[in-house]
Amino acid sequence: MIRPKTESEIELMREPCRIVKECLAYVGEHIGAGMTTKEVDDLVYRFIKAEGAEPSCLGYCGYPASACVSVNEVVVHGIPDGRVLEEGDIVSVDLCAYKNGFHGDGARTFRIGKVSAENDKLVRVTEECFFKGIEGFKAGMPLYNISYQVQQHAERNGFSVIRSYTGHGIGHEMHEDPSVPNFGRRGTGPRIEAGTVICVEPMIAAGGWRVKVLDDGWTSVMTDGKCAAHYENTLVVREDGVEILTL
Ligand code: MF3
Ligand code: CO
């Protein structure tokens, strides 16, 4: 069931969302070649704890880290480990913070040094997909207008959208209704009431859309080995548009 938040609930959500926003910016300032994905996770853990929040991902369904750090052909849920980031890599960092009884959720894809022209475009188009997705969206509209606009922008640029993972509602739980796919038909899906808080998160691949999960049960990689990127914000649907809480 989709339950819009009250204004006082939204006020409480601002804090975990601010922490997500600032943590992603902090990672962006520090990430670089020579760093391991585990070191990225350590930055995230310490930042979130220093804000008096909890890293929602840690222990979620047994997930062993505070952030998902997904390099190149890993699309989402990369488990931080000893992998060393190299010049030319693209690295998605996805993290959630829990405070005030609510979660905030966001992701960015970072370029490590100079990346190929194709990877540069992939990262740029993935971000654009988020903004194209929410363009013109406001309360009362069918949700999959967002999905449609994300898919259009990705495919127009020669990329594909991941089918097996979606955006989601968020609140007391990290994943609430509705599910927010990155593909769909304009004019379909539930009509969204003002106050509904959702995460819109384009996951875009340079090649085909098929993914497989590695034996660790988490790491999700593109079956064709091509790169993928991820960009996510938590936002409130308003009468006259959307209000982004993690930007
Ligand atoms: N933050 C992710 C999302 O965008 C979920 C991470 S899965 C976890 O929905 F296990 F790492 F928590
Ligand atoms: Co999310």
mmCIF file of C-alpha atoms in Angstrom, residues 75-171:
data_model
loop_
_atom_site.group_PDB
_atom_site.id
_atom_site.type_symbol
_atom_site.label_atom_id
_atom_site.label_comp_id
_atom_site.label_asym_id
_atom_site.label_seq_id
_atom_site.Cartn_x
_atom_site.Cartn_y
_atom_site.Cartn_z
ATOM 1 C CA VAL A 75 25.708 -2.603 -11.623
ATOM 2 C CA VAL A 76 24.576 -2.643 -7.984
ATOM 3 C CA HIS A 77 25.228 -4.279 -4.592
ATOM 4 C CA GLY A 78 29.001 -4.541 -4.991
ATOM 5 C CA ILE A 79 30.372 -5.689 -1.616
ATOM 6 C CA PRO A 80 33.332 -3.546 -0.534
ATOM 7 C CA ASP A 81 36.561 -5.552 -0.412
ATOM 8 C CA GLY A 82 40.257 -5.293 -1.262
ATOM 9 C CA ARG A 83 39.668 -4.313 -4.901
ATOM 10 C CA VAL A 84 41.839 -1.327 -5.760
ATOM 11 C CA LEU A 85 40.241 1.451 -7.800
ATOM 12 C CA GLU A 86 42.116 2.281 -10.982
ATOM 13 C CA GLU A 87 42.211 5.265 -13.302
ATOM 14 C CA GLY A 88 39.416 4.851 -15.855
ATOM 15 C CA ASP A 89 37.046 2.977 -13.527
ATOM 16 C CA ILE A 90 33.514 4.163 -12.908
ATOM 17 C CA VAL A 91 32.325 3.457 -9.364
ATOM 18 C CA SER A 92 28.759 3.581 -8.110
ATOM 19 C CA VAL A 93 28.389 4.274 -4.394
ATOM 20 C CA ASP A 94 24.931 3.647 -2.952
ATOM 21 C CA LEU A 95 24.215 4.350 0.702
ATOM 22 C CA CYS A 96 21.405 4.789 3.187
ATOM 23 C CA ALA A 97 21.291 6.515 6.560
ATOM 24 C CA TYR A 98 18.755 5.930 9.351
ATOM 25 C CA LYS A 99 17.953 8.695 11.828
ATOM 26 C CA ASN A 100 14.805 10.129 13.431
ATOM 27 C CA GLY A 101 13.123 6.776 12.739
ATOM 28 C CA PHE A 102 13.461 7.215 8.973
ATOM 29 C CA HIS A 103 15.767 6.231 6.143
ATOM 30 C CA GLY A 104 17.329 8.338 3.405
ATOM 31 C CA ASP A 105 18.813 6.725 0.288
ATOM 32 C CA GLY A 106 21.012 7.954 -2.516
ATOM 33 C CA ALA A 107 23.644 6.896 -5.051
ATOM 34 C CA ARG A 108 26.204 8.518 -7.337
ATOM 35 C CA THR A 109 28.583 7.120 -9.932
ATOM 36 C CA PHE A 110 32.094 8.557 -9.691
ATOM 37 C CA ARG A 111 34.734 8.693 -12.434
ATOM 38 C CA ILE A 112 38.222 7.643 -11.318
ATOM 39 C CA GLY A 113 40.643 9.983 -13.068
ATOM 40 C CA LYS A 114 40.193 10.135 -16.809
ATOM 41 C CA VAL A 115 37.627 7.637 -18.108
ATOM 42 C CA SER A 116 36.809 6.506 -21.649
ATOM 43 C CA ALA A 117 34.482 8.673 -23.714
ATOM 44 C CA GLU A 118 31.835 5.944 -23.541
ATOM 45 C CA ASN A 119 32.011 5.644 -19.750
ATOM 46 C CA ASP A 120 31.952 9.407 -19.422
ATOM 47 C CA LYS A 121 28.767 9.512 -21.478
ATOM 48 C CA LEU A 122 27.258 6.599 -19.542
ATOM 49 C CA VAL A 123 27.731 8.395 -16.215
ATOM 50 C CA ARG A 124 26.377 11.662 -17.620
ATOM 51 C CA VAL A 125 23.354 10.068 -19.284
ATOM 52 C CA THR A 126 22.514 8.087 -16.117
ATOM 53 C CA GLU A 127 22.345 11.334 -14.126
ATOM 54 C CA GLU A 128 20.330 12.946 -16.895
ATOM 55 C CA CYS A 129 17.927 9.979 -16.790
ATOM 56 C CA PHE A 130 17.057 10.879 -13.201
ATOM 57 C CA PHE A 131 16.271 14.499 -14.093
ATOM 58 C CA LYS A 132 14.446 13.580 -17.315
ATOM 59 C CA GLY A 133 12.526 10.999 -15.318
ATOM 60 C CA ILE A 134 11.122 13.487 -12.810
ATOM 61 C CA GLU A 135 10.654 16.307 -15.347
ATOM 62 C CA GLY A 136 7.056 17.540 -15.183
ATOM 63 C CA PHE A 137 6.060 14.998 -12.534
ATOM 64 C CA LYS A 138 3.689 16.124 -9.781
ATOM 65 C CA ALA A 139 0.955 14.781 -7.508
ATOM 66 C CA GLY A 140 -1.920 13.017 -9.246
ATOM 67 C CA MET A 141 0.169 11.700 -12.121
ATOM 68 C CA PRO A 142 0.634 8.037 -13.027
ATOM 69 C CA LEU A 143 3.936 6.840 -11.602
ATOM 70 C CA TYR A 144 5.231 5.154 -14.733
ATOM 71 C CA ASN A 145 5.485 8.501 -16.469
ATOM 72 C CA ILE A 146 8.786 8.681 -14.582
ATOM 73 C CA SER A 147 9.727 5.166 -15.683
ATOM 74 C CA TYR A 148 8.899 5.973 -19.295
ATOM 75 C CA GLN A 149 10.952 9.165 -19.332
ATOM 76 C CA VAL A 150 13.973 7.404 -17.796
ATOM 77 C CA GLN A 151 13.804 4.609 -20.365
ATOM 78 C CA GLN A 152 13.338 7.008 -23.285
ATOM 79 C CA HIS A 153 16.408 9.028 -22.404
ATOM 80 C CA ALA A 154 18.584 5.954 -21.838
ATOM 81 C CA GLU A 155 17.562 4.203 -25.045
ATOM 82 C CA ARG A 156 17.749 7.364 -27.140
ATOM 83 C CA ASN A 157 21.393 7.476 -26.098
ATOM 84 C CA GLY A 158 22.004 3.855 -27.089
ATOM 85 C CA PHE A 159 21.976 2.485 -23.538
ATOM 86 C CA SER A 160 19.631 0.043 -21.812
ATOM 87 C CA VAL A 161 17.777 0.124 -18.513
ATOM 88 C CA ILE A 162 18.142 -2.616 -15.915
ATOM 89 C CA ARG A 163 14.909 -4.561 -15.430
ATOM 90 C CA SER A 164 15.604 -6.587 -12.288
ATOM 91 C CA TYR A 165 16.013 -3.678 -9.846
ATOM 92 C CA THR A 166 13.769 -0.678 -9.326
ATOM 93 C CA GLY A 167 13.379 2.438 -7.262
ATOM 94 C CA HIS A 168 10.998 2.323 -4.297
ATOM 95 C CA GLY A 169 9.064 4.128 -1.651
ATOM 96 C CA ILE A 170 10.983 4.895 1.543
ATOM 97 C CA GLY A 171 10.183 5.876 5.117
#
